[in-house]
Amino acid sequence: MLVAAFAMSFVSCDKKTTESETHSQTFTLGEASFAIDNAITIENVQYHGSDVYSAIVLSQGKMIGNNGGEGKGVVIVFHGDITAGTHNLTFNPVYPTANFPMYFVAELEVDDIVNFSIDNLLEQEDVYVGTSGSFTLEMDGAIYTLTTDGIEVKKIKDLEDIQTSSIDYEGGVDRYVLATVEEGNINGTDIVTAGTTKYKVFMIDVNIVAFIAENGDMIGFTSTASFAGGIPTGTFSYDTYPIIYVEQMNINAPKSATSGNITIAREGDIYTIDMTDMQFNGVEGIFTSHYVGTMPYFDFPF
């Protein structure tokens, strides 16, 4: 299940994780303790048709951005919205997604963030899943406080491998709200998410409307004007809104368009956006893109 692929901003932003005087800003697995360097939410995850899920990801190291790598992390998955309170953990190995929230301790890479998948977590060789104990989540706007009590985790591939785990975190989270995609493709490959965001180029804020296909390719168009009030409707050319192409999420090598047209219509929260006759420097072929769905704003520290 590919549901999130949005690593397009070319200058990393400061993360929202903060220092705390009362919390250690760590999570544990057995005797090992790991610093929480990234705290994000992934919301409106479309899964198994009409089901919607949300996740909190707390990870070690720089997982995201141009220099993103890999590291240990805790992933807490909710069925529906993320909700405050004390949550008890259970796990049924016969029906692994029967009970929520789910609590994972896993080895995470950039791909696990931008292509978030419950199935991929369950299939990891070294992933642990919470089988008992509880965690408490307090939410004050974008400030989350997470603590745990007696969490036991078992390795999914070897349920006899039992460890303890804990979280002690207080700080900001970066929200990643996924689009609701009704239909869409880039040159025939399905679009998995879309939205608007911004990044800095030579200290200038640039706004982007971006579409991500399941193979990791991205097409988007940019503007120095804000899209805060919504994306303008009408028909535009590539020299009005410059178009870029990023192949396989290689965010360090965007290609600029030498031709292309954009047609935008809107009905309520649903946009219909068609991009046609696009050609890019150094890329063979003519590109087309079709999208119908929501266009949420995306605030993420790439």
XYZ file of N, CA, C and O in Angstrom, residues 3-146:
576
model
N 0.900 5.031 0.080
C -0.071 6.072 0.417
C 0.568 7.413 0.657
O -0.137 8.385 0.872
N 1.878 7.498 0.656
C 2.484 8.790 0.956
C 3.847 8.868 0.326
O 4.710 8.103 0.652
N 4.027 9.826 -0.590
C 5.346 10.020 -1.175
C 5.484 11.484 -1.511
O 5.005 11.942 -2.518
N 6.137 12.263 -0.668
C 6.079 13.704 -0.828
C 7.405 14.375 -0.538
O 7.439 15.475 -0.021
N 8.538 13.732 -0.847
C 9.838 14.301 -0.490
C 10.323 15.220 -1.594
O 11.201 14.882 -2.361
N 9.737 16.418 -1.676
C 10.092 17.247 -2.820
C 10.752 18.570 -2.463
O 11.274 19.227 -3.350
N 10.729 18.994 -1.245
C 11.337 20.281 -0.922
C 12.846 20.141 -0.904
O 13.372 19.213 -0.325
N 13.540 21.092 -1.532
C 14.949 20.886 -1.801
C 15.853 21.470 -0.729
O 17.044 21.270 -0.760
N 15.297 22.194 0.223
C 16.068 22.730 1.334
C 15.401 22.273 2.615
O 14.226 22.520 2.829
N 16.138 21.593 3.474
C 15.548 21.062 4.695
C 15.125 22.186 5.625
O 15.787 23.213 5.728
N 14.024 21.943 6.331
C 13.523 22.890 7.316
C 13.834 22.358 8.713
O 14.148 21.195 8.891
N 13.715 23.230 9.707
C 13.909 22.789 11.079
C 12.752 21.896 11.497
O 11.593 22.182 11.234
N 13.079 20.810 12.185
C 12.031 19.942 12.690
C 11.396 20.580 13.916
O 11.962 21.450 14.551
N 10.203 20.089 14.278
C 9.466 20.680 15.383
C 9.750 20.006 16.719
O 9.204 20.400 17.730
N 10.550 18.938 16.732
C 10.892 18.329 18.002
C 11.649 19.334 18.855
O 12.421 20.137 18.359
N 11.437 19.279 20.180
C 11.996 20.287 21.075
C 12.642 19.618 22.280
O 12.461 18.435 22.543
N 13.388 20.411 23.034
C 13.925 19.942 24.306
C 12.809 19.969 25.354
O 11.836 20.707 25.239
N 12.958 19.154 26.383
C 11.976 19.118 27.460
C 12.716 19.024 28.785
O 13.702 18.305 28.913
N 12.213 19.767 29.778
C 12.813 19.718 31.108
C 12.307 18.544 31.930
O 12.908 18.182 32.942
N 11.210 17.943 31.511
C 10.584 16.890 32.318
C 10.546 15.531 31.640
O 10.182 14.546 32.263
N 10.912 15.471 30.353
C 10.868 14.207 29.622
C 12.210 13.968 28.938
O 12.876 14.905 28.486
N 12.584 12.709 28.827
C 13.915 12.356 28.317
C 14.020 12.416 26.800
O 15.116 12.337 26.252
N 12.885 12.516 26.096
C 12.851 12.567 24.627
C 13.503 11.316 24.026
O 14.290 11.388 23.090
N 13.149 10.173 24.572
C 13.728 8.904 24.122
C 12.647 7.842 24.017
O 11.554 7.964 24.571
N 12.979 6.772 23.296
C 12.208 5.536 23.360
C 13.200 4.395 23.567
O 14.410 4.551 23.346
N 12.707 3.261 24.008
C 13.598 2.146 24.323
C 13.114 0.872 23.656
O 11.932 0.709 23.331
N 14.056 -0.059 23.496
C 13.772 -1.445 23.135
C 14.717 -2.292 23.965
O 15.937 -2.249 23.766
N 14.160 -3.023 24.915
C 15.004 -3.760 25.838
C 15.870 -2.805 26.631
O 15.392 -1.818 27.190
N 17.181 -3.076 26.665
C 18.113 -2.231 27.407
C 18.605 -1.032 26.601
O 19.281 -0.158 27.137
N 18.296 -0.994 25.310
C 18.790 0.081 24.439
C 17.850 1.272 24.465
O 16.622 1.121 24.442
N 18.443 2.478 24.494
C 17.679 3.721 24.486
C 18.054 4.523 23.255
O 19.223 4.571 22.855
N 17.061 5.175 22.645
C 17.259 5.897 21.395
C 16.687 7.302 21.520
O 15.570 7.492 22.028
N 17.428 8.292 21.054
C 16.945 9.669 21.044
C 15.853 9.831 19.998
O 15.930 9.259 18.907
N 14.841 10.625 20.324
C 13.781 10.948 19.363
C 14.191 12.215 18.628
O 14.177 13.303 19.186
N 14.580 12.060 17.380
C 15.032 13.182 16.560
C 13.955 13.681 15.613
O 14.056 14.794 15.097
N 12.954 12.870 15.325
C 11.855 13.252 14.443
C 10.546 12.811 15.077
O 10.439 11.682 15.573
N 9.549 13.679 15.053
C 8.210 13.344 15.535
C 7.213 13.848 14.495
O 7.118 15.049 14.255
N 6.499 12.933 13.864
C 5.563 13.315 12.809
C 4.257 12.553 12.978
O 4.200 11.540 13.675
N 3.221 13.062 12.347
C 1.989 12.300 12.180
C 1.744 12.107 10.697
O 2.075 12.967 9.876
N 1.186 10.968 10.355
C 0.740 10.676 8.989
C -0.747 10.407 9.090
O -1.170 9.432 9.718
N -1.566 11.273 8.508
C -3.011 11.239 8.715
C -3.749 11.038 7.395
O -3.250 11.360 6.329
N -4.983 10.509 7.518
C -5.826 10.203 6.358
C -5.182 9.146 5.473
O -5.176 9.241 4.253
N -4.630 8.104 6.108
C -4.039 6.983 5.373
C -5.169 6.112 4.842
O -5.954 5.559 5.620
N -5.274 5.985 3.529
C -6.311 5.160 2.905
C -5.823 3.706 2.884
O -4.755 3.408 2.371
N -6.625 2.809 3.425
C -6.176 1.428 3.596
C -7.365 0.495 3.465
O -8.407 0.703 4.095
N -7.233 -0.523 2.617
C -8.288 -1.519 2.426
C -9.615 -0.860 2.070
O -10.628 -1.064 2.744
N -9.586 -0.050 1.043
C -10.807 0.565 0.555
C -11.234 1.752 1.370
O -10.591 2.794 1.356
N -12.322 1.613 2.131
C -12.905 2.757 2.819
C -12.284 3.026 4.179
O -12.588 4.051 4.798
N -11.439 2.140 4.688
C -10.844 2.350 6.009
C -9.811 3.468 5.956
O -9.060 3.599 4.986
N -9.777 4.257 7.031
C -8.823 5.356 7.146
C -8.066 5.195 8.454
O -8.652 4.883 9.497
N -6.757 5.413 8.401
C -5.895 5.253 9.562
C -5.017 6.489 9.721
O -4.877 7.295 8.808
N -4.433 6.615 10.905
C -3.475 7.679 11.193
C -2.335 7.072 11.996
O -2.516 6.067 12.698
N -1.156 7.695 11.923
C 0.007 7.143 12.620
C 0.838 8.259 13.225
O 0.917 9.364 12.696
N 1.457 7.940 14.366
C 2.503 8.765 14.955
C 3.820 8.036 14.738
O 3.916 6.838 15.017
N 4.829 8.751 14.242
C 6.149 8.160 14.013
C 7.176 8.945 14.819
O 7.321 10.158 14.639
N 7.863 8.256 15.719
C 8.953 8.831 16.511
C 10.219 8.097 16.111
O 10.305 6.879 16.286
N 11.202 8.817 15.579
C 12.350 8.110 15.026
C 13.674 8.726 15.438
O 13.763 9.919 15.762
N 14.672 7.873 15.416
C 16.042 8.255 15.710
C 16.728 8.713 14.433
O 16.437 8.228 13.355
N 17.656 9.671 14.566
C 18.453 10.078 13.418
C 17.673 10.925 12.437
O 16.478 11.183 12.592
N 18.346 11.374 11.408
C 17.721 12.186 10.362
C 17.103 11.253 9.334
O 17.785 10.713 8.468
N 15.793 11.039 9.436
C 15.103 10.108 8.559
C 14.673 10.741 7.250
O 14.376 10.034 6.288
N 14.580 12.056 7.227
C 13.925 12.720 6.112
C 14.807 13.830 5.573
O 15.797 14.217 6.176
N 14.460 14.326 4.392
C 15.229 15.405 3.796
C 16.247 14.893 2.802
O 16.362 13.706 2.514
N 17.041 15.833 2.259
C 18.015 15.468 1.240
C 19.021 14.448 1.729
O 19.550 13.663 0.958
N 19.340 14.484 3.029
C 20.330 13.580 3.588
C 19.698 12.534 4.488
O 20.342 12.017 5.392
N 18.437 12.218 4.251
C 17.743 11.253 5.083
C 18.407 9.889 5.022
O 18.926 9.466 3.987
N 18.376 9.199 6.144
C 19.036 7.907 6.215
C 18.117 6.853 6.782
O 17.018 6.646 6.301
N 18.561 6.185 7.824
C 17.770 5.140 8.439
C 18.051 5.117 9.927
O 19.039 5.662 10.408
N 17.169 4.485 10.676
C 17.338 4.410 12.117
C 16.160 3.701 12.746
O 15.174 3.357 12.083
N 16.262 3.475 14.034
C 15.188 2.821 14.773
C 14.058 3.820 15.011
O 14.272 5.016 15.127
N 12.828 3.302 15.085
C 11.697 4.175 15.337
C 10.533 3.439 15.961
O 10.447 2.200 15.888
N 9.645 4.195 16.594
C 8.373 3.682 17.099
C 7.262 4.235 16.216
O 7.237 5.440 15.916
N 6.356 3.362 15.801
C 5.206 3.757 14.993
C 3.949 3.319 15.735
O 3.804 2.136 16.063
N 3.049 4.274 15.995
C 1.776 3.970 16.646
C 0.667 4.248 15.639
O 0.535 5.376 15.147
N -0.115 3.230 15.301
C -1.127 3.330 14.258
C -2.517 3.302 14.892
O -2.848 2.390 15.665
N -3.329 4.304 14.556
C -4.711 4.400 15.023
C -5.660 4.069 13.877
O -5.395 4.405 12.717
N -6.793 3.452 14.210
C -7.868 3.282 13.232
C -8.726 4.526 13.295
O -9.411 4.775 14.289
N -8.654 5.361 12.265
C -9.328 6.650 12.284
C -8.378 7.737 12.731
O -7.185 7.713 12.422
N -8.901 8.703 13.474
C -8.085 9.829 13.924
C -7.191 9.444 15.093
O -7.469 8.489 15.837
N -6.128 10.210 15.284
C -5.295 10.093 16.470
C -6.086 10.660 17.658
O -6.602 11.774 17.586
N -6.178 9.892 18.729
C -6.996 10.312 19.866
C -6.178 10.313 21.148
O -5.349 9.429 21.382
N -6.413 11.330 21.969
C -5.748 11.421 23.262
C -6.342 10.413 24.231
O -7.436 9.874 24.023
N -5.593 10.148 25.318
C -6.068 9.247 26.356
C -5.081 8.136 26.612
O -3.976 8.107 26.055
N -5.487 7.203 27.459
C -4.670 6.021 27.751
C -5.191 4.853 26.923
O -6.394 4.549 26.956
N -4.293 4.229 26.168
C -4.661 3.164 25.238
C -3.958 1.872 25.641
O -2.729 1.847 25.797
N -4.730 0.797 25.779
C -4.177 -0.513 26.094
C -3.848 -1.267 24.810
O -4.559 -1.147 23.802
N -2.769 -2.050 24.849
C -2.273 -2.753 23.667
C -2.580 -4.245 23.749
O -2.379 -4.871 24.795
N -3.082 -4.783 22.641
C -3.230 -6.226 22.473
C -2.845 -6.566 21.049
O -2.866 -5.699 20.159
N -2.497 -7.840 20.816
C -2.098 -8.252 19.472
C -2.525 -9.690 19.251
O -2.279 -10.564 20.085
N -3.193 -9.923 18.115
C -3.618 -11.264 17.719
C -2.820 -11.669 16.489
O -3.034 -11.123 15.406
N -1.864 -12.610 16.616
C -1.024 -12.969 15.466
C -1.797 -13.593 14.311
O -1.323 -13.578 13.170
N -2.976 -14.147 14.582
C -3.786 -14.729 13.501
C -4.464 -13.624 12.694
O -4.559 -13.694 11.458
N -4.938 -12.589 13.400
C -5.555 -11.426 12.754
C -4.780 -10.181 13.195
O -5.232 -9.434 14.085
N -3.612 -9.929 12.602
C -2.701 -8.904 13.139
C -3.247 -7.492 13.125
O -2.791 -6.654 13.907
N -4.211 -7.194 12.259
C -4.761 -5.830 12.233
C -6.159 -5.777 12.838
O -6.966 -4.916 12.499
N -6.437 -6.689 13.770
C -7.764 -6.717 14.391
C -7.904 -5.687 15.497
O -9.026 -5.249 15.791
N -6.787 -5.305 16.135
C -6.865 -4.433 17.305
C -6.006 -3.193 17.119
O -4.846 -3.284 16.719
N -6.590 -2.051 17.429
C -5.885 -0.765 17.341
C -6.091 0.000 18.637
O -7.081 -0.222 19.329
N -5.153 0.905 18.992
C -3.930 1.247 18.264
C -2.928 0.082 18.224
O -2.948 -0.784 19.099
N -2.056 0.113 17.230
C -0.949 -0.827 17.119
C 0.346 -0.079 17.425
O 0.499 1.090 17.076
N 1.273 -0.774 18.055
C 2.538 -0.178 18.518
C 3.672 -1.005 17.929
O 3.779 -2.206 18.181
N 4.504 -0.368 17.108
C 5.620 -1.057 16.463
C 6.944 -0.418 16.875
O 7.027 0.804 17.038
N 7.963 -1.242 17.013
C 9.345 -0.765 17.063
C 10.042 -1.387 15.865
O 10.099 -2.614 15.749
N 10.546 -0.551 14.965
C 11.018 -1.049 13.678
C 12.267 -0.314 13.233
O 12.591 0.771 13.722
N 12.968 -0.919 12.278
C 14.028 -0.229 11.551
C 13.362 0.558 10.434
O 12.686 -0.018 9.575
N 13.542 1.885 10.436
C 12.855 2.747 9.476
C 13.842 3.368 8.513
O 14.961 3.715 8.878
N 13.415 3.491 7.275
C 14.147 4.214 6.247
C 13.243 5.311 5.699
O 12.057 5.374 6.019
N 13.809 6.169 4.855
C 13.015 7.231 4.248
C 11.787 6.647 3.557
O 10.680 7.178 3.652
N 11.955 5.521 2.873
C 10.846 4.927 2.132
C 9.696 4.527 3.045
O 8.531 4.572 2.647
N 10.016 4.128 4.294
C 8.952 3.773 5.230
C 8.138 4.985 5.639
O 6.987 4.849 6.060
N 8.730 6.180 5.542
C 8.011 7.400 5.878
C 7.186 7.866 4.694
O 5.978 8.119 4.810
N 7.809 7.986 3.522
C 7.100 8.554 2.380
C 6.174 7.554 1.709
O 5.281 7.934 0.969
N 6.386 6.252 1.934
C 5.490 5.208 1.419
C 4.960 4.398 2.597
O 5.182 3.192 2.686
N 4.266 5.058 3.520
C 3.863 4.403 4.765
C 2.920 3.241 4.490
O 1.961 3.356 3.736
N 3.178 2.086 5.138
C 2.387 0.888 4.912
C 2.365 0.030 6.164
O 3.421 -0.371 6.664
N 1.183 -0.281 6.668
C 1.063 -1.223 7.785
C 1.570 -2.597 7.363
O 2.282 -3.282 8.106
N 1.220 -3.020 6.157
C 1.651 -4.330 5.671
C 3.165 -4.438 5.651
O 3.735 -5.470 6.027
N 3.846 -3.380 5.194
C 5.310 -3.423 5.155
C 5.904 -3.543 6.555
O 6.907 -4.240 6.758
N 5.308 -2.882 7.539
C 5.779 -3.014 8.911
C 5.636 -4.455 9.392
O 6.548 -5.027 9.998
N 4.483 -5.060 9.131
C 4.245 -6.427 9.572
C 5.187 -7.424 8.916
O 5.464 -8.483 9.487
N 5.688 -7.098 7.740
C 6.541 -8.031 7.006
C 8.022 -7.877 7.321
O 8.833 -8.702 6.894
N 8.405 -6.840 8.067
C 9.815 -6.658 8.386
C 10.346 -7.821 9.225
O 9.658 -8.337 10.101
N 11.597 -8.181 8.985
C 12.204 -9.290 9.704
C 12.384 -8.979 11.190
O 12.237 -9.856 12.038
N 12.739 -7.744 11.517
C 13.121 -7.403 12.888
C 12.124 -6.499 13.592
O 12.463 -5.898 14.615
N 10.911 -6.403 13.085
C 9.939 -5.512 13.710
C 9.343 -6.172 14.954
O 9.091 -7.379 14.991
N 9.156 -5.348 15.998
C 8.472 -5.778 17.211
C 7.113 -5.102 17.268
O 6.958 -3.946 16.847
N 6.127 -5.801 17.840
C 4.784 -5.264 17.954
C 4.346 -5.325 19.411
O 4.654 -6.279 20.134
N 3.640 -4.289 19.859
C 3.167 -4.238 21.233
C 2.071 -5.251 21.488
O 1.081 -5.298 20.756
N 2.247 -6.072 22.542
C 1.275 -7.121 22.858
C 0.557 -6.878 24.178
O -0.489 -7.483 24.431
N 1.099 -6.035 25.051
C 0.438 -5.715 26.315
C 1.007 -4.408 26.849
O 1.975 -3.874 26.314
N 0.412 -3.910 27.936
C 0.807 -2.619 28.465
C -0.017 -1.502 27.862
O -0.998 -1.737 27.142
N 0.378 -0.266 28.123
C -0.413 0.869 27.652
C 0.480 2.068 27.386
O 1.615 2.144 27.863
N -0.058 3.002 26.610
C 0.586 4.309 26.437
C -0.461 5.387 26.652
O -1.665 5.169 26.445
N 0.013 6.544 27.073
C -0.867 7.692 27.289
C -0.431 8.826 26.378
O 0.755 9.176 26.335
N -1.384 9.374 25.653
C -1.135 10.482 24.740
C -1.927 11.698 25.200
O -3.156 11.641 25.349
N -1.218 12.809 25.434
C -1.840 14.097 25.695
C -1.564 14.996 24.497
O -0.441 15.031 23.981
N -2.576 15.737 24.052
C -2.460 16.574 22.863
C -2.861 17.991 23.214
O -3.973 18.224 23.704
N -1.954 18.941 22.979
C -2.229 20.357 23.180
C -1.835 21.061 21.883
O -0.711 21.525 21.722
N -2.767 21.114 20.947
C -2.435 21.614 19.615
C -1.431 20.680 18.952
O -1.656 19.476 18.851
N -0.313 21.249 18.506
C 0.732 20.447 17.864
C 1.726 19.872 18.865
O 2.690 19.223 18.469
N 1.498 20.102 20.173
C 2.383 19.562 21.193
C 1.802 18.243 21.700
O 0.674 18.198 22.207
N 2.572 17.170 21.559
C 2.168 15.851 22.012
C 3.041 15.440 23.192
O 4.249 15.676 23.190
N 2.425 14.823 24.192
C 3.159 14.202 25.286
C 2.804 12.724 25.298
O 1.628 12.358 25.402
N 3.837 11.869 25.155
C 3.652 10.428 25.075
C 4.449 9.751 26.178
O 5.661 9.943 26.289
